[in-house]
mmCIF file of C-alpha atoms and ligand atoms in Angstrom:
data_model
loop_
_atom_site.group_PDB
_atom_site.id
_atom_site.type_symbol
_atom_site.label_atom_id
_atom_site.label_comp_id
_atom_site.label_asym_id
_atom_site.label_seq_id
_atom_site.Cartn_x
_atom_site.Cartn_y
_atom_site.Cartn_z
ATOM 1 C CA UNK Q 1 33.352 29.649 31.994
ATOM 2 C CA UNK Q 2 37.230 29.692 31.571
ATOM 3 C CA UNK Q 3 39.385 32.953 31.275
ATOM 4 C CA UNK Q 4 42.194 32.794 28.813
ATOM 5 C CA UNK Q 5 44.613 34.466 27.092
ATOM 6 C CA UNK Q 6 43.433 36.575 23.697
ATOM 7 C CA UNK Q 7 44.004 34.719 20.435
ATOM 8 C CA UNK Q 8 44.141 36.219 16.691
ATOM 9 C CA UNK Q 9 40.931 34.617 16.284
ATOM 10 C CA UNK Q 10 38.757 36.040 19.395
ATOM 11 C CA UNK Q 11 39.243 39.566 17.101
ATOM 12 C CA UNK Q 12 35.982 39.666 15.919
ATOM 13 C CA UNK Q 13 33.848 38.486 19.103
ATOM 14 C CA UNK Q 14 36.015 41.112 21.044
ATOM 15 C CA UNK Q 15 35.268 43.731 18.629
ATOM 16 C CA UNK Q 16 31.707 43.188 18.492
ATOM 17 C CA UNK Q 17 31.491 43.318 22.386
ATOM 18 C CA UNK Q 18 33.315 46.284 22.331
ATOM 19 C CA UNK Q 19 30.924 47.904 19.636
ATOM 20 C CA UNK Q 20 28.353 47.191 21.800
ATOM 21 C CA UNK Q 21 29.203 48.336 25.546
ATOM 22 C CA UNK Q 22 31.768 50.864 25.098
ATOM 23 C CA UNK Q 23 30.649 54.200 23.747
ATOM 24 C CA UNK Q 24 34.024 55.161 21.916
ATOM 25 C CA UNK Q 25 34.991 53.411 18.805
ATOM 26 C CA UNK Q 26 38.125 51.174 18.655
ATOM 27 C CA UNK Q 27 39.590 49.258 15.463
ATOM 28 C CA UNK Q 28 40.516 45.876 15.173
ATOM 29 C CA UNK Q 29 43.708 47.045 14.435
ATOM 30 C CA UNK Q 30 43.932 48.590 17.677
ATOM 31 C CA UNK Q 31 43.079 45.413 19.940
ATOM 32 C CA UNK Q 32 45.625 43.600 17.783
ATOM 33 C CA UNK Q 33 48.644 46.150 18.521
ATOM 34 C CA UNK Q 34 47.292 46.305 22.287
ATOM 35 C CA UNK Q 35 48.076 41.849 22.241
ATOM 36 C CA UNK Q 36 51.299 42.786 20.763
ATOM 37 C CA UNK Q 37 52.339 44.912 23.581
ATOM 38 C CA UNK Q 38 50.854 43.174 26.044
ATOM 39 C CA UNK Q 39 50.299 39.435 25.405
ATOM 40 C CA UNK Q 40 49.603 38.698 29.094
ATOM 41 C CA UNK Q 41 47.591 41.602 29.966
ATOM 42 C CA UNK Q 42 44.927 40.652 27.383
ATOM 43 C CA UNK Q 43 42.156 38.162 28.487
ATOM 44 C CA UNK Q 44 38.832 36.347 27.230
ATOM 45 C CA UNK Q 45 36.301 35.062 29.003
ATOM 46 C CA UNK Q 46 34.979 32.113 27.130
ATOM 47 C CA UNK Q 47 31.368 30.525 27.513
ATOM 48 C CA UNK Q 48 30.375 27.310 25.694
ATOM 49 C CA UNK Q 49 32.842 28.242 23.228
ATOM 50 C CA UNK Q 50 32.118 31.588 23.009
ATOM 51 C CA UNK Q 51 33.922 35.066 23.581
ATOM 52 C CA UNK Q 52 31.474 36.579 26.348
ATOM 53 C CA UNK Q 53 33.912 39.024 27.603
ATOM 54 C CA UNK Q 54 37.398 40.658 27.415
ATOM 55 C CA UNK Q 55 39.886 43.106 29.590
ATOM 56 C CA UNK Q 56 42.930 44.762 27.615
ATOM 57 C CA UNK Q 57 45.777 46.892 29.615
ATOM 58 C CA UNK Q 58 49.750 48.207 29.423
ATOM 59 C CA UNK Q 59 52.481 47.928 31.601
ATOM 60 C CA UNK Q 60 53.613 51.675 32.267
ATOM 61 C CA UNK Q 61 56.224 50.851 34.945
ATOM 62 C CA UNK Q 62 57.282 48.272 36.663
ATOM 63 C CA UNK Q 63 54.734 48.150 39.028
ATOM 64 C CA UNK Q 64 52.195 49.331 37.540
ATOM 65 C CA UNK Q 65 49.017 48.497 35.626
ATOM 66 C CA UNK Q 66 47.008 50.328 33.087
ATOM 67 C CA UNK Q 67 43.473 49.039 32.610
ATOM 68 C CA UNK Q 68 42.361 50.055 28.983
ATOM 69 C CA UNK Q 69 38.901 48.387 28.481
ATOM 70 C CA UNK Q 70 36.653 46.035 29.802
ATOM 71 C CA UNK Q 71 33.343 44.643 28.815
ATOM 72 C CA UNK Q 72 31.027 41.955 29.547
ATOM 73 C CA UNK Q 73 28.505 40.956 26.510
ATOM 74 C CA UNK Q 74 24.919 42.223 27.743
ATOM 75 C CA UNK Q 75 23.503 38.673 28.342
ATOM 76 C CA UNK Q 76 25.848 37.834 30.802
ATOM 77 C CA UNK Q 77 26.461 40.590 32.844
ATOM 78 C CA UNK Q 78 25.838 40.547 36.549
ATOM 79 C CA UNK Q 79 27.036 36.830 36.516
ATOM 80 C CA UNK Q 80 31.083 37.078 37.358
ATOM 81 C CA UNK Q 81 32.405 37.077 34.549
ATOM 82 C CA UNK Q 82 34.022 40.960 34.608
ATOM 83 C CA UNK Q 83 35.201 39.785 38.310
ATOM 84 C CA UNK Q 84 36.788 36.990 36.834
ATOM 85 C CA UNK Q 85 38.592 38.837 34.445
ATOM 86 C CA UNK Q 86 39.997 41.413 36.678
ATOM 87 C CA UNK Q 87 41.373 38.873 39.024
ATOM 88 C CA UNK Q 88 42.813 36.623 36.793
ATOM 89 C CA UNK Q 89 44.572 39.539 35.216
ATOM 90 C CA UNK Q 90 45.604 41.207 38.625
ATOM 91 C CA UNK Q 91 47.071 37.397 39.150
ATOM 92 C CA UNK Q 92 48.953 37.566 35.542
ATOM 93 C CA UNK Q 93 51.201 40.703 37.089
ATOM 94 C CA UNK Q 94 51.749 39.615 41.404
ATOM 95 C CA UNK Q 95 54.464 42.305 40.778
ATOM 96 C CA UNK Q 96 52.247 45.436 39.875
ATOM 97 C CA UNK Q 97 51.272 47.568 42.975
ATOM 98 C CA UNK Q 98 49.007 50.111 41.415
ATOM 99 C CA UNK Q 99 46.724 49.517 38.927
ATOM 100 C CA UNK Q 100 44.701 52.092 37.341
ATOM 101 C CA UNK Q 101 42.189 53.203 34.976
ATOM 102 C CA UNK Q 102 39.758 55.530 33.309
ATOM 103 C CA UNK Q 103 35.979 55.793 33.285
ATOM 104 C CA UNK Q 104 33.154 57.592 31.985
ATOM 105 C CA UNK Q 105 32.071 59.775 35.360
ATOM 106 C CA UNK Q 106 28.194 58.796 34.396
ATOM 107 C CA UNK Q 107 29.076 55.186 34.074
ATOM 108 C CA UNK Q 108 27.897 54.362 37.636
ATOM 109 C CA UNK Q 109 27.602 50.837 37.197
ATOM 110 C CA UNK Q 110 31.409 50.651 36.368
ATOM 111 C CA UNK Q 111 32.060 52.861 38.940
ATOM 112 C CA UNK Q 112 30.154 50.750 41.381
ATOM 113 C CA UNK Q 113 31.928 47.268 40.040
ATOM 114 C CA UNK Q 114 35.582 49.358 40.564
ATOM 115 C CA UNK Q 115 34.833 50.535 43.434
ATOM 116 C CA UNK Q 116 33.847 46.741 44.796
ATOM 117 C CA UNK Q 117 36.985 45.800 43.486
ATOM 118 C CA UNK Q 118 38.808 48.444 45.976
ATOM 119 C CA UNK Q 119 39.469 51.236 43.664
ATOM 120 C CA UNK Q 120 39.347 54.881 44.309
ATOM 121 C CA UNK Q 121 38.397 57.642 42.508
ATOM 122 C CA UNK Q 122 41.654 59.569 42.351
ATOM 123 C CA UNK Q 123 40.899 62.683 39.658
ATOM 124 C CA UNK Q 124 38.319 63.920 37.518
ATOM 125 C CA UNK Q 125 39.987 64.367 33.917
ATOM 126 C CA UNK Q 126 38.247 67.037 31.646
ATOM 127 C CA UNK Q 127 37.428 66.702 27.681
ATOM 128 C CA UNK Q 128 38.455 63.063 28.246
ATOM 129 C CA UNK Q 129 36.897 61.268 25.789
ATOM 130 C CA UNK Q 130 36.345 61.787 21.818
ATOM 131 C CA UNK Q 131 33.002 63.233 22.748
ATOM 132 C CA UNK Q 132 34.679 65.862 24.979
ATOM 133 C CA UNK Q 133 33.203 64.019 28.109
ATOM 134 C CA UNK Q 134 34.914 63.737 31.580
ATOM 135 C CA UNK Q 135 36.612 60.676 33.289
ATOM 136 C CA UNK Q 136 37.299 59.634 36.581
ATOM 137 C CA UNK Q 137 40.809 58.411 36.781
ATOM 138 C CA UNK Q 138 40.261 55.489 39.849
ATOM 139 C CA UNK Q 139 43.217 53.709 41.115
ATOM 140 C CA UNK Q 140 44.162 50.461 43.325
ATOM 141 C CA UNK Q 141 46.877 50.279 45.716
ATOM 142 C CA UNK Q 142 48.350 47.057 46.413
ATOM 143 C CA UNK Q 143 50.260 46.865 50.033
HETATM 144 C C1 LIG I 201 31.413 46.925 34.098
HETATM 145 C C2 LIG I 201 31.297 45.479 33.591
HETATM 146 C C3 LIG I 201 32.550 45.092 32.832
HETATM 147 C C4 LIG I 201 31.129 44.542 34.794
HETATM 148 O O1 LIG I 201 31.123 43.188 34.336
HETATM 149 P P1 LIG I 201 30.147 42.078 34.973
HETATM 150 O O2 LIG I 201 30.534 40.778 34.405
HETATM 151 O O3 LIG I 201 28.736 42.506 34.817
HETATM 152 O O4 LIG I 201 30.602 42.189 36.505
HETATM 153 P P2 LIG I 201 30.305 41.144 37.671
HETATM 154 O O5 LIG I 201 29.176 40.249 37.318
HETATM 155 O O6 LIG I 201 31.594 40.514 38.029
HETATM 156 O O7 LIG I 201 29.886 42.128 38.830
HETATM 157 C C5 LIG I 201 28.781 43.020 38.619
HETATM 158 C C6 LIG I 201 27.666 42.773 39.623
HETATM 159 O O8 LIG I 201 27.180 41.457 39.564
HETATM 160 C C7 LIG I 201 27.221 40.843 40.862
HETATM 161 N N1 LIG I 201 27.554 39.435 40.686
HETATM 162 C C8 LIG I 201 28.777 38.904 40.588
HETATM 163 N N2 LIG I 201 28.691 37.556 40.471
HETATM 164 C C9 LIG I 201 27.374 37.249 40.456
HETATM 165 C C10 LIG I 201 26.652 36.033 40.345
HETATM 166 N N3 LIG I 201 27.257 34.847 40.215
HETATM 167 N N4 LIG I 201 25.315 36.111 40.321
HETATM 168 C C11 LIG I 201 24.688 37.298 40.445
HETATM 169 N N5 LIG I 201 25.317 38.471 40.572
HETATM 170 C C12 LIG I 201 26.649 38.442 40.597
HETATM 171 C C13 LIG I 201 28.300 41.574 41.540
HETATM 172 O O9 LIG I 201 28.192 41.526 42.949
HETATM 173 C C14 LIG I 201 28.087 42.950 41.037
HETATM 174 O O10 LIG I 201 27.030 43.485 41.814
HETATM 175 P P3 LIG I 201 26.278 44.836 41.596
HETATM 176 O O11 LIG I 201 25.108 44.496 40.727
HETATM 177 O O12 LIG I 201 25.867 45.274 42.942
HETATM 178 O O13 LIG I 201 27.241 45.778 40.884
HETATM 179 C C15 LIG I 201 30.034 45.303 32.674
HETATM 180 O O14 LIG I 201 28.924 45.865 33.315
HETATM 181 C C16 LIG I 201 30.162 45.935 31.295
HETATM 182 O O15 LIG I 201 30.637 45.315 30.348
HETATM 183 N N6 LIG I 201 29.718 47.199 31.159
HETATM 184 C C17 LIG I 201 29.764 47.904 29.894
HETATM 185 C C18 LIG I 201 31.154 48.287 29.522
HETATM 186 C C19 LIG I 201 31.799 49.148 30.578
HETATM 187 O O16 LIG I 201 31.164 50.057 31.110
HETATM 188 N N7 LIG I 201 33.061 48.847 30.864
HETATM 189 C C20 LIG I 201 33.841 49.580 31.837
HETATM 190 C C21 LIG I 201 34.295 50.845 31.234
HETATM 191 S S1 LIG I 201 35.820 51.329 31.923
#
């Protein structure tokens, strides 16, 4: 397995893994404007030449590191690879101190993975989501 920067053609594998594990929808359009901004904060995980997983995020300060999404294709869950991905893009920015991030509050098993990863559940956020749904806004300090 090798993690690697996004390229214009890993849009439609990361697309379809989105479609698939996130519940909100997001256009192609979007991940493309989301490597613009960010061309280092956008990685792959590639398996025998395949896209298996992907983690997008901003820069909104200097030091800090918004997580936008990440997902893991079904098969290969529980095997490293969203571990992988979240280090290797925690090494991309050695200058950010706080990185954070939303999630669904019922999504325990990202909860769970953050949470192994030292984040904290910082807020609950109200009619978060398109579908009016809350979010836990969780947070990692870096000393
Ligand atoms: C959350 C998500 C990205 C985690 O990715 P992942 O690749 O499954 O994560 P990892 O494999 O690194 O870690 C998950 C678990 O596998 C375990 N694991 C890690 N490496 C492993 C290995 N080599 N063999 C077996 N288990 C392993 C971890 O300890 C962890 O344990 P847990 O079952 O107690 O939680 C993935 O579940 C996903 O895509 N979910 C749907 C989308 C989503 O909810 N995204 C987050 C929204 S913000």
């Amino acid at each position: 397995m090798e993690i690697r920067k996004f390229r214009y053609e890993d849009i439609e594998s990361v697309y379809k893994i989105a479609e698939e594990s996130l519940k909100e929808e997001y256009t192609m359009d979007l991940f493309l404007h989301l490597w613009q901004i960010n061309p280092d904060g956008f990685l792959v995980a590639e398996k025998k030449g395949n896209v298996v997983g992907f983690i997008t995020s901003i820069k909104t300060g200097s030091n800090e590191l918004r997580i936008l999404l990440l997902a893991v294709d079904k098969k290969y869950r529980g095997t490293g690879i969203g571990s992988s991905l979240l280090k290797r893009l925690m090494m991309n920015f050695p200058e950010v101190r706080r990185l954070y991030l939303e999630t669904r509050i019922d999504n325990k098993k990202a909860i769970k993975f953050y949470e192994m990863h030292g984040f904290k559940i910082k807020e609950k956020l109200e009619d978060f989501y398109t579908d009016g749904s809350e979010a836990y806004l969780m947070e990692k300090i870096i000393f």
